[in-house]
PDB file of C-alpha atoms in Angstrom:
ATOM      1  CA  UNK A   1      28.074 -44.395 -22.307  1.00 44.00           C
ATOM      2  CA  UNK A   2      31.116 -44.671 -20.380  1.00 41.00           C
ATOM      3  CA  UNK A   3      31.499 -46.226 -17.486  1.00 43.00           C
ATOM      4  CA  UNK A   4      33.686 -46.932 -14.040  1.00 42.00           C
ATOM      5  CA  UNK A   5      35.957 -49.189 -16.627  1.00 41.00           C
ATOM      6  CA  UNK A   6      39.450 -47.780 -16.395  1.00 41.00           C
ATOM      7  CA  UNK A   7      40.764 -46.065 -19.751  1.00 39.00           C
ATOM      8  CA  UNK A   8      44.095 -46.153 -18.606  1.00 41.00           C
ATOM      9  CA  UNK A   9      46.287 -48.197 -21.328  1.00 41.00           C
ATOM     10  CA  UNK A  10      49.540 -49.158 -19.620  1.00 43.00           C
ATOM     11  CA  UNK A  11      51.706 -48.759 -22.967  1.00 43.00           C
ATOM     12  CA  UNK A  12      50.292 -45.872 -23.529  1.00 46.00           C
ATOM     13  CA  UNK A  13      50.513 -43.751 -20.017  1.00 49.00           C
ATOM     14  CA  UNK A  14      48.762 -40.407 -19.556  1.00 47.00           C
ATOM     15  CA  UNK A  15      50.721 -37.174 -18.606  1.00 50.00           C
ATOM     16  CA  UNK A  16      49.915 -35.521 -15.225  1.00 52.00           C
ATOM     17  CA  UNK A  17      48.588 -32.784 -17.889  1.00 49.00           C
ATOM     18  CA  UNK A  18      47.038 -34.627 -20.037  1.00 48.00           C
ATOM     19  CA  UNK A  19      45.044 -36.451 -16.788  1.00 50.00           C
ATOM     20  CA  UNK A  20      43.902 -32.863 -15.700  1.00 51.00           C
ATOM     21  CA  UNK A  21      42.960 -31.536 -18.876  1.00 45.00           C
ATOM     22  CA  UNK A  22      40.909 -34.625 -19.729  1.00 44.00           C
ATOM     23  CA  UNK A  23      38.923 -34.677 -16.357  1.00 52.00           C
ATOM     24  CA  UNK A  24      38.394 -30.916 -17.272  1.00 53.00           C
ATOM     25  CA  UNK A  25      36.677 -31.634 -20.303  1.00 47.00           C
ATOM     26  CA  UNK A  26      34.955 -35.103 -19.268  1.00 47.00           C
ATOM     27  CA  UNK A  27      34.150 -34.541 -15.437  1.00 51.00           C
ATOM     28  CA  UNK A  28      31.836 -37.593 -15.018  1.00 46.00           C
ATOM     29  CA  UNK A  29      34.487 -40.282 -17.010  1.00 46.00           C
ATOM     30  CA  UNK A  30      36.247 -42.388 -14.605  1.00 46.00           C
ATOM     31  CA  UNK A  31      39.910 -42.291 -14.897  1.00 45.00           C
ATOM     32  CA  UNK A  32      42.536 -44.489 -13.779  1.00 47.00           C
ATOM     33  CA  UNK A  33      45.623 -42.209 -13.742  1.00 44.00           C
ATOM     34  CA  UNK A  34      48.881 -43.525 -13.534  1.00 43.00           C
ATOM     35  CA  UNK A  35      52.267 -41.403 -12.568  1.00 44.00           C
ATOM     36  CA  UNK A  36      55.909 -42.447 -11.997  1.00 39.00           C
ATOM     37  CA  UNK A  37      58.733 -42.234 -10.023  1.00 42.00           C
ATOM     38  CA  UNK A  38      62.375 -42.924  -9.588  1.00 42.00           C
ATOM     39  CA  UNK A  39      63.149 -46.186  -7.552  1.00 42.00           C
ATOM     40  CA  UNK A  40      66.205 -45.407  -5.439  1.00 43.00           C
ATOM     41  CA  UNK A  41      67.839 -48.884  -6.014  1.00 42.00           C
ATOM     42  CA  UNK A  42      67.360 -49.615  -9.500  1.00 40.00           C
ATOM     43  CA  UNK A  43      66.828 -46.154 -10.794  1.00 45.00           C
ATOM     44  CA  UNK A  44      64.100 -47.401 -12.650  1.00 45.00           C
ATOM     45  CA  UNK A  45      60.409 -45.709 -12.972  1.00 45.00           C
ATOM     46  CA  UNK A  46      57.477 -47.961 -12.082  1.00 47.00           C
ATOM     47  CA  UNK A  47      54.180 -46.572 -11.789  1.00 48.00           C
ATOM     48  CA  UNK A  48      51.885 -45.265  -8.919  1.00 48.00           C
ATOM     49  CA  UNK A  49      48.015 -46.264  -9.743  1.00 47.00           C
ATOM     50  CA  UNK A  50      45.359 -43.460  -8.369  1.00 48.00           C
ATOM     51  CA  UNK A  51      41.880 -44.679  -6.892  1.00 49.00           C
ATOM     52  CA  UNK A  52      39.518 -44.856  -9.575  1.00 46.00           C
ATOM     53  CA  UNK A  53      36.781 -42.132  -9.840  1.00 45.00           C
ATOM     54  CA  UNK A  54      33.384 -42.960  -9.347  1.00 46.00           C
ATOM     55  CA  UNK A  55      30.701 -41.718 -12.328  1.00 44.00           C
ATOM     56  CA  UNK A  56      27.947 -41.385  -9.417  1.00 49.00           C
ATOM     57  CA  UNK A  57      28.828 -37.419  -9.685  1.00 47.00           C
ATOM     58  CA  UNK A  58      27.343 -37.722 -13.297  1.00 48.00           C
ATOM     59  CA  UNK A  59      23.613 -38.706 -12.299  1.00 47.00           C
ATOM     60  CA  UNK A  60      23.724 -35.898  -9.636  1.00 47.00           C
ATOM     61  CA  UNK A  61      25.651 -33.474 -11.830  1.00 51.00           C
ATOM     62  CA  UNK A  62      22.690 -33.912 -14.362  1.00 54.00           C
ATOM     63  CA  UNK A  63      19.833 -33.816 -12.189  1.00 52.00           C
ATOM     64  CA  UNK A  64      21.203 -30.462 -10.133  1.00 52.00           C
ATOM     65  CA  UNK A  65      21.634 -28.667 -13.963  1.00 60.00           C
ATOM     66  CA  UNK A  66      18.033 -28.985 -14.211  1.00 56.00           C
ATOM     67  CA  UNK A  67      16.538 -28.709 -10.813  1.00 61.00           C
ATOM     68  CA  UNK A  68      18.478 -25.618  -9.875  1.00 61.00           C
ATOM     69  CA  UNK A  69      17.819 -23.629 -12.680  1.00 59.00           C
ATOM     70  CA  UNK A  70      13.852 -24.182 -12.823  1.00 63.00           C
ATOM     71  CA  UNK A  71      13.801 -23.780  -8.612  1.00 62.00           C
ATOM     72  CA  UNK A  72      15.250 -20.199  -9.293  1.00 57.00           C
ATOM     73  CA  UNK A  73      13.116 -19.133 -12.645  1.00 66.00           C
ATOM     74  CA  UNK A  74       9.889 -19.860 -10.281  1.00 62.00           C
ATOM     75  CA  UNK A  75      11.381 -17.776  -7.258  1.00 53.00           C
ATOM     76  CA  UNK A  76      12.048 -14.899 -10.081  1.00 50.00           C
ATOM     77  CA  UNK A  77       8.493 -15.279 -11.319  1.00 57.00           C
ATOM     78  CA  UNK A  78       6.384 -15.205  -8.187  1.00 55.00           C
ATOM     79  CA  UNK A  79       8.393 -12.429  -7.240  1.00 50.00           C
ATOM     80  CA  UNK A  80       7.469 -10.114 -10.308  1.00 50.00           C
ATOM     81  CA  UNK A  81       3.900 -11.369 -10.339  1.00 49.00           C
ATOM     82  CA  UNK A  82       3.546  -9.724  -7.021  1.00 42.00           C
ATOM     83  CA  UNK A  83       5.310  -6.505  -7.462  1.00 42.00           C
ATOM     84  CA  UNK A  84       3.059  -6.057 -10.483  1.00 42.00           C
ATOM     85  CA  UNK A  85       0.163  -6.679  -8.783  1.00 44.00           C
ATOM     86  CA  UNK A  86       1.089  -3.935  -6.055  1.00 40.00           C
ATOM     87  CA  UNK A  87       1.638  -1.531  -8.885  1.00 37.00           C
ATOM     88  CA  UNK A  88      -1.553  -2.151 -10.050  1.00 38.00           C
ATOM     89  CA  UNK A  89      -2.880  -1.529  -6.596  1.00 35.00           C
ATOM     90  CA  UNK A  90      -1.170   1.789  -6.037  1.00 34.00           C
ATOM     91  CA  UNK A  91      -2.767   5.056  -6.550  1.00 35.00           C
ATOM     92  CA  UNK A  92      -0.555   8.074  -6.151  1.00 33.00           C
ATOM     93  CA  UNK A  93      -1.931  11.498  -5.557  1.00 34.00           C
ATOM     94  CA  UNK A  94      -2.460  13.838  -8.609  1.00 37.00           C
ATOM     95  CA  UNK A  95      -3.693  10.638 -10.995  1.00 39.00           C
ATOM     96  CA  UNK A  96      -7.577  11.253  -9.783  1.00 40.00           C
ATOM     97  CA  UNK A  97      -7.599  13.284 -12.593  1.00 37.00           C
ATOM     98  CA  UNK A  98      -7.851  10.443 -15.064  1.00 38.00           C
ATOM     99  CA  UNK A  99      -9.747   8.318 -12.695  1.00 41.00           C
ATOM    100  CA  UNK A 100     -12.258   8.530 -10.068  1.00 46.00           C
ATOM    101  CA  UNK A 101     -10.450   6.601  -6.843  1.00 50.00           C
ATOM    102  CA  UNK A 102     -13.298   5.309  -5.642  1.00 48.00           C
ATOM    103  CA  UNK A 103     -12.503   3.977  -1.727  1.00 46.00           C
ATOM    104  CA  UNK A 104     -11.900  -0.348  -1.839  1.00 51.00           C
ATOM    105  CA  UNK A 105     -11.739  -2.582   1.358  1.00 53.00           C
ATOM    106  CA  UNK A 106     -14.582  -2.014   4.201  1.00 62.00           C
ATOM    107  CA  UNK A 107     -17.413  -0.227   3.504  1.00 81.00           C
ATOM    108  CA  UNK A 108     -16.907   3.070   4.522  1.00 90.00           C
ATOM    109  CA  UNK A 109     -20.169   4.900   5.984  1.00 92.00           C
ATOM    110  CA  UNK A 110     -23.491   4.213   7.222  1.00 93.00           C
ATOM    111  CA  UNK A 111     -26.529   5.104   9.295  1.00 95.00           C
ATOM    112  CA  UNK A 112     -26.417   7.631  11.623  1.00 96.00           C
ATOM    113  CA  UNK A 113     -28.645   9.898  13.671  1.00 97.00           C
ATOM    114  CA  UNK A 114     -27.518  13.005  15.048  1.00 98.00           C
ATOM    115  CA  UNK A 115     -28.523  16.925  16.158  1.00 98.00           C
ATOM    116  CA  UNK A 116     -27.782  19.732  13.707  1.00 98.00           C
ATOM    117  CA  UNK A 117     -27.350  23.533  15.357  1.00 97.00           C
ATOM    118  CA  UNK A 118     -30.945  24.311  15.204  1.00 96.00           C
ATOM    119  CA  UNK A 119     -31.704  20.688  17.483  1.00 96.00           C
ATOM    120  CA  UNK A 120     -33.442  18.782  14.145  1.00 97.00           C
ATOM    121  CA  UNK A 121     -32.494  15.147  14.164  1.00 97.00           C
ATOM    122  CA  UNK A 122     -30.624  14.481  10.794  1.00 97.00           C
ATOM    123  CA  UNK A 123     -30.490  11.447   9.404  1.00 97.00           C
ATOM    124  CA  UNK A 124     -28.483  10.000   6.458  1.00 96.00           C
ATOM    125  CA  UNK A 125     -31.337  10.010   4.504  1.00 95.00           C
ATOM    126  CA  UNK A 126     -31.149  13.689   4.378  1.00 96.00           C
ATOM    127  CA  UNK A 127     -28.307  13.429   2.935  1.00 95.00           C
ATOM    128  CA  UNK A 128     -29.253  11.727  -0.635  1.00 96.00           C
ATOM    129  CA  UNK A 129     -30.139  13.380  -3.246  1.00 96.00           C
ATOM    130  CA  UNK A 130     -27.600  15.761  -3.175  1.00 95.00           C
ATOM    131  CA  UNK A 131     -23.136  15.672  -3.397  1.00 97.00           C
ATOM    132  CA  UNK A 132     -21.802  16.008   0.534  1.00 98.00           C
ATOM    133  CA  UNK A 133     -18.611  17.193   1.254  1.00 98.00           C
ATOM    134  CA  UNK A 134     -18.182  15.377   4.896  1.00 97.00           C
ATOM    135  CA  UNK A 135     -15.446  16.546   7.602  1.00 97.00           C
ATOM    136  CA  UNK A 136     -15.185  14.988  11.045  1.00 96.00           C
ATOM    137  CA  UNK A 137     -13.319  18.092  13.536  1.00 94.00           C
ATOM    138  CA  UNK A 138     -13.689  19.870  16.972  1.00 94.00           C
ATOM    139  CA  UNK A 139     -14.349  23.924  17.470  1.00 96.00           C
ATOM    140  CA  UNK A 140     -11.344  23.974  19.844  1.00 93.00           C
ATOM    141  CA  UNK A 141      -8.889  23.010  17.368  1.00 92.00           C
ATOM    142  CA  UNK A 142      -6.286  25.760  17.401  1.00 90.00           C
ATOM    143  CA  UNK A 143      -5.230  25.325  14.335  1.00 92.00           C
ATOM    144  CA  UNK A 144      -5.852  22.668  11.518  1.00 94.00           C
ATOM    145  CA  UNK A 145      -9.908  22.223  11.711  1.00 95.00           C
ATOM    146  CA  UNK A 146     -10.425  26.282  11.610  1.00 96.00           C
ATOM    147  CA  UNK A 147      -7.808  25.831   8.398  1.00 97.00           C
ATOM    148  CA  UNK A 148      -9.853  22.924   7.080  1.00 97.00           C
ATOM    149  CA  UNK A 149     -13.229  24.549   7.254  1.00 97.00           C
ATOM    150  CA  UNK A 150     -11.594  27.965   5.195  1.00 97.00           C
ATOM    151  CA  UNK A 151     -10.821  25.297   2.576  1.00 97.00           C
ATOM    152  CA  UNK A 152     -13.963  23.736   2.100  1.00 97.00           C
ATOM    153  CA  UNK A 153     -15.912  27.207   1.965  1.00 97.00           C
ATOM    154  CA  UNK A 154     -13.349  28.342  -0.343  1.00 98.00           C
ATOM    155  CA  UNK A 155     -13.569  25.331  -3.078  1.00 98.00           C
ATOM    156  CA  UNK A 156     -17.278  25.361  -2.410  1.00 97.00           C
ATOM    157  CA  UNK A 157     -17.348  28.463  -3.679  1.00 97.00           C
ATOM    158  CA  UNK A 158     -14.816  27.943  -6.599  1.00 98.00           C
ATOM    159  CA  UNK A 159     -17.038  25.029  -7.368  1.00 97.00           C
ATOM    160  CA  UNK A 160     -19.709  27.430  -7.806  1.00 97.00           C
ATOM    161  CA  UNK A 161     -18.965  30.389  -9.170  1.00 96.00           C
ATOM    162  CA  UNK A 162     -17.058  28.724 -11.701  1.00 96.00           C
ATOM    163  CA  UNK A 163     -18.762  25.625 -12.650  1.00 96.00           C
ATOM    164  CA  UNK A 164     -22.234  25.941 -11.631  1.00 96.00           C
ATOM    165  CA  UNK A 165     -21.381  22.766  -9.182  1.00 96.00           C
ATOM    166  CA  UNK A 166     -23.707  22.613  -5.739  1.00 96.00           C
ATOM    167  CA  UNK A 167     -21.889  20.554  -3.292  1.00 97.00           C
ATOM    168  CA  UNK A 168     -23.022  20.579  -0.022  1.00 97.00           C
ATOM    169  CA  UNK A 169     -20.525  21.085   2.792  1.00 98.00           C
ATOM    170  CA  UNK A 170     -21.333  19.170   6.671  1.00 98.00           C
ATOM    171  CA  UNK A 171     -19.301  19.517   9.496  1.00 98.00           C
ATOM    172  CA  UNK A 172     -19.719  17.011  12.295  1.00 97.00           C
ATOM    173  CA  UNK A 173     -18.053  17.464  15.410  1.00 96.00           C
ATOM    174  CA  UNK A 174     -16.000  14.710  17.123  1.00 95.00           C
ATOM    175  CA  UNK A 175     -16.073  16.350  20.594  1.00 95.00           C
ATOM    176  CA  UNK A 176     -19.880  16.813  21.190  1.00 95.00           C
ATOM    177  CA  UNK A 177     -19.302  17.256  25.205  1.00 93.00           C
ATOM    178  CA  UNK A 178     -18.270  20.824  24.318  1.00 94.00           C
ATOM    179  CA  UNK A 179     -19.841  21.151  21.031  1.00 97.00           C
ATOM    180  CA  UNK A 180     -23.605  21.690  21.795  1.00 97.00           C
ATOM    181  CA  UNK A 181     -25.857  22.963  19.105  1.00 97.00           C
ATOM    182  CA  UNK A 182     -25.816  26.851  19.814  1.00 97.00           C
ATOM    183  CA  UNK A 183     -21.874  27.012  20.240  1.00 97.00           C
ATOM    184  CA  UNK A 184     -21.489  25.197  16.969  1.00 97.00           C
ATOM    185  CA  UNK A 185     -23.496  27.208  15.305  1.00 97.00           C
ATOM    186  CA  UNK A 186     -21.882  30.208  16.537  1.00 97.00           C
ATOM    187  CA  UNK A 187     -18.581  28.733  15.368  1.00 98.00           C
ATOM    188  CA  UNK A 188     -19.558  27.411  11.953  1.00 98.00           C
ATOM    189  CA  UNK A 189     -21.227  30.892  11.190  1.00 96.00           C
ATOM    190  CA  UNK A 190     -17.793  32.757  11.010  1.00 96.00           C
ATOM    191  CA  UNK A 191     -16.552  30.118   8.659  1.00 97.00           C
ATOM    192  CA  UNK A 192     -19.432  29.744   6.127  1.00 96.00           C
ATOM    193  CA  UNK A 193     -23.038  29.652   6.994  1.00 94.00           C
ATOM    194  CA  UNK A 194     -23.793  27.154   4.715  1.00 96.00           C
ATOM    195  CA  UNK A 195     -21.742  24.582   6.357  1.00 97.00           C
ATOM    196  CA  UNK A 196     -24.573  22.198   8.316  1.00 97.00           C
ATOM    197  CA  UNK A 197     -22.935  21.044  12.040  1.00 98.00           C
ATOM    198  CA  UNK A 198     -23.904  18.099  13.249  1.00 98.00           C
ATOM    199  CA  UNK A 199     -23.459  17.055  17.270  1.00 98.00           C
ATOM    200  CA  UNK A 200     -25.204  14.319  19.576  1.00 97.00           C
ATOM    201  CA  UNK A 201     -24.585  11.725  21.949  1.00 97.00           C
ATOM    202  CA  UNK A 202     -20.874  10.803  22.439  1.00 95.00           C
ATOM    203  CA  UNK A 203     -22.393   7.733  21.437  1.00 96.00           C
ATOM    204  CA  UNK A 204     -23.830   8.305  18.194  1.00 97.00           C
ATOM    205  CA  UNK A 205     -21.093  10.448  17.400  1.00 96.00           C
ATOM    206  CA  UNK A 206     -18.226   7.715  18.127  1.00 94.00           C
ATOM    207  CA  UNK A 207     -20.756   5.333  15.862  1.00 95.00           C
ATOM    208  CA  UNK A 208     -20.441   7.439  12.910  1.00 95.00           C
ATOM    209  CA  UNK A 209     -17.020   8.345  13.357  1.00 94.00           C
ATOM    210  CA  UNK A 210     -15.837   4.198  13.986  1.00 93.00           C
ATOM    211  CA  UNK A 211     -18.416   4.053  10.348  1.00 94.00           C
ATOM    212  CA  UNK A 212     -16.534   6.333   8.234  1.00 94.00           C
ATOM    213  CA  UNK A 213     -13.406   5.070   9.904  1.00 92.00           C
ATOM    214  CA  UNK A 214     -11.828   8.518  11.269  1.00 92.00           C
ATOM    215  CA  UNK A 215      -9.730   8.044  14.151  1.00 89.00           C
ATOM    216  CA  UNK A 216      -9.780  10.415  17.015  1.00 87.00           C
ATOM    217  CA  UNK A 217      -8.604  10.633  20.607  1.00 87.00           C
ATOM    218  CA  UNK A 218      -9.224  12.714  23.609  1.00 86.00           C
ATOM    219  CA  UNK A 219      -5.667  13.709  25.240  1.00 86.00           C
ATOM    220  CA  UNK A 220      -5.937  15.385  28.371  1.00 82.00           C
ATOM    221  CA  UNK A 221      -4.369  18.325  29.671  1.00 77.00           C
ATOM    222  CA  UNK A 222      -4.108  20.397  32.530  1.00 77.00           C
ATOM    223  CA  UNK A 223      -6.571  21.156  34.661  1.00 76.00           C
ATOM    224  CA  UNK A 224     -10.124  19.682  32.712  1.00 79.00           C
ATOM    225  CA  UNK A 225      -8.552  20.604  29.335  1.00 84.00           C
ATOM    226  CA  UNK A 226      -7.990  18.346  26.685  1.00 86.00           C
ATOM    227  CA  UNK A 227      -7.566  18.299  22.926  1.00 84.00           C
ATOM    228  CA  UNK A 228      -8.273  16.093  20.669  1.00 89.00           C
ATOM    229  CA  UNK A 229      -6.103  14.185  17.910  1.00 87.00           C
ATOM    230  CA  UNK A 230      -8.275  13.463  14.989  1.00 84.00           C
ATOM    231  CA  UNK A 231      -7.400  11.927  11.549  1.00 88.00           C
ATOM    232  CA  UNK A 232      -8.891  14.872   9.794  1.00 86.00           C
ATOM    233  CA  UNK A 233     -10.316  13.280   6.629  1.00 88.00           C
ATOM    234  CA  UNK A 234     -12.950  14.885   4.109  1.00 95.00           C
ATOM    235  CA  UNK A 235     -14.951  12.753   2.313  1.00 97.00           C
ATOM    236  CA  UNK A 236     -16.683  13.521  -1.611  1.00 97.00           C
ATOM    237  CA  UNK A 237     -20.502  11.193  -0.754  1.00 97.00           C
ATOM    238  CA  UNK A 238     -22.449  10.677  -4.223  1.00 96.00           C
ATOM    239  CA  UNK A 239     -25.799  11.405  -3.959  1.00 96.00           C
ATOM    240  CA  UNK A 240     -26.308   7.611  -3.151  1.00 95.00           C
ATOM    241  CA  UNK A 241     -23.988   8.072  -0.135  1.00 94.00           C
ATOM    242  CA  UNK A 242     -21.357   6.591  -1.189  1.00 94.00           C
ATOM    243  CA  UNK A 243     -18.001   7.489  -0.434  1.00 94.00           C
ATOM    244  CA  UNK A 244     -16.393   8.694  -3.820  1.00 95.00           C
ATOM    245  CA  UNK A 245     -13.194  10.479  -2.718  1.00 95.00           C
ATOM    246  CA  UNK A 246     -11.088  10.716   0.582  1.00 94.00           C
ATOM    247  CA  UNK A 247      -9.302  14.268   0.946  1.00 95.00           C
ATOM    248  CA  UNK A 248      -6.281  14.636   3.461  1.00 91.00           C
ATOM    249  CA  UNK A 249      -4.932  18.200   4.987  1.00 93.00           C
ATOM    250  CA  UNK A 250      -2.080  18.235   2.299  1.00 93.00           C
ATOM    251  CA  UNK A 251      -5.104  20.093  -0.488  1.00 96.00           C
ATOM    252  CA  UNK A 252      -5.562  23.656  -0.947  1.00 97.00           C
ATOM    253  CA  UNK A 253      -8.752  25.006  -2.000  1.00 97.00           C
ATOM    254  CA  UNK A 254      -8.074  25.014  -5.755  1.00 97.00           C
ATOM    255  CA  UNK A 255      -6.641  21.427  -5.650  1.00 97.00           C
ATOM    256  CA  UNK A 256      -9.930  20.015  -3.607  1.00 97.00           C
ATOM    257  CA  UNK A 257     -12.437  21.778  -6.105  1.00 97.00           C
ATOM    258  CA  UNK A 258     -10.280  20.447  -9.073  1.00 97.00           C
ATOM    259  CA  UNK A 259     -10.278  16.731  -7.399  1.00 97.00           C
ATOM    260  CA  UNK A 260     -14.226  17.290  -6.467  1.00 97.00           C
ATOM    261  CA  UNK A 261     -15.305  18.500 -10.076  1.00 97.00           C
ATOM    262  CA  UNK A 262     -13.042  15.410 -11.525  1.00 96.00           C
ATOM    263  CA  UNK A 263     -15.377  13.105  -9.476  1.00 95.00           C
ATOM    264  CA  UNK A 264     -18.346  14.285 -10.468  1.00 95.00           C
ATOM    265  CA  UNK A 265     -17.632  14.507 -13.981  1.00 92.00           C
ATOM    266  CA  UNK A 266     -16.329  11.190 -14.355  1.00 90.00           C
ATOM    267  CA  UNK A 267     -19.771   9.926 -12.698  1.00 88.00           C
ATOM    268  CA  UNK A 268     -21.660  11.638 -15.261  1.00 79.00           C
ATOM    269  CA  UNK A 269     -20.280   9.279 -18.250  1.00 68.00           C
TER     270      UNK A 269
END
């Protein structure tokens, strides 16, 4: 190993060149350069001596190759670890086809009693037994609940006709102050009788809606109007009540039977 010894030889004097090229190639050897110049009486060259350079920069120099490198290969790894595992995570629409996307995090649903349109109390034990299609909406919606409700009767009856498939549809109203029993059965009835309303208590309604985790607020108008803005989710309940798909407002009637009969057919295996 070399060390802070000098390796300059007097007789033998390095080039300015020669200096720079050899503390290119050997960084960490301490070198003792020596240059001359033209004395202005004698006209004689004598030499100039340069500090020598410490090998301290060696240990550092060695250390840094290695700690650098391995500090940066763990950043690069942690960082593809997790984008992996949010791929894994992701679930894009039109892949339920190939897999049931069964609803993770909080568990979604729960007990519940409420008032159907002919003033029965309806539990969610009256629900098992049988597949539930599940919307949360308002009869004064202008536009997207009476749009919502055409959809469901329509892949209801796709599911049907086509497939011999009995789901059955329940619509429970989010704004039960105007929603009584006899107007929502009035209202359902030019939809699809077979769609069961549910209303109550503000109350019990807001405990249903906070279980199955719809969102909904009253916004007020003019006057005592109001409307309400509502998440407008659809949910596919097994007959074990448990929540098997969520549906959004972007599905058309063929796409939500196709999505419901993919459910229950991948349930059956």
């Amino acid at each position: 190993m070399l060390t802070s010894r000098s390796i300059f030889s007097p007789s033998k004097p390095h080039s300015p060149h020669a200096r720079c090229l050899l503390q290119r190639l050997h960084p960490s050897i301490s070198v003792r350069s020596c240059g001359y110049s033209t004395a202005s009486k004698y006209n004689k060259e004598r030499p100039e001596v340069h500090p020598v350079i410490s090998v301290d920069a060696h240990t550092s120099r060695s250390w840094a190759t290695y700690i650098i490198p391995a500090a940066v290969m763990g950043f690069v790894g942690l960082a593809a670890f997790v984008h992996y595992n949010d791929e894994r995570r992701a679930v894009l629409k039109g892949q339920g086809s190939t897999s049931v996307n069964v609803v993770q995090g909080p568990v979604i649903g729960g007990p519940f009693a409420l008032i159907d349109t002919e003033k029965r109390i309806v539990t969610e034990k009256d629900l098992r037994g049988n597949w539930t299609l599940l919307y949360f909406g308002y009869t004064s919606s202008p536009d997207v609940v009476p749009e919502q409700l055409q959809i469901m009767s329509k892949a209801i009856n796709i599911l049907e006709s086509r497939h011999s498939v009995k789901v059955r549809p329940v619509f429970v109203t989010i704004d039960p102050q105007r929603d009584n029993p006899s107007h929502l059965r009035a209202y359902l009835k030019e939809f699809d009788p077979r769609i069961i309303g549910l209303t109550g208590p503000v109350a019990a309604v807001r405990q249903m809606a906070q279980e199955y985790r719809v969102y909904f607020k009253k916004i007020e108008e003019d006057g005592n109007d109001y409307l309400i803005d509502s998440s407008h989710k659809m949910y596919l309940l097994s007959p074990n009540l448990e929540v098997m798909r969520c549906f959004g407002i972007e599905y058309n009637a063929e796409e939500l039977s196709q999505a419901i009969l993919n459910a229950l057919q991948k349930t059956a295996h």
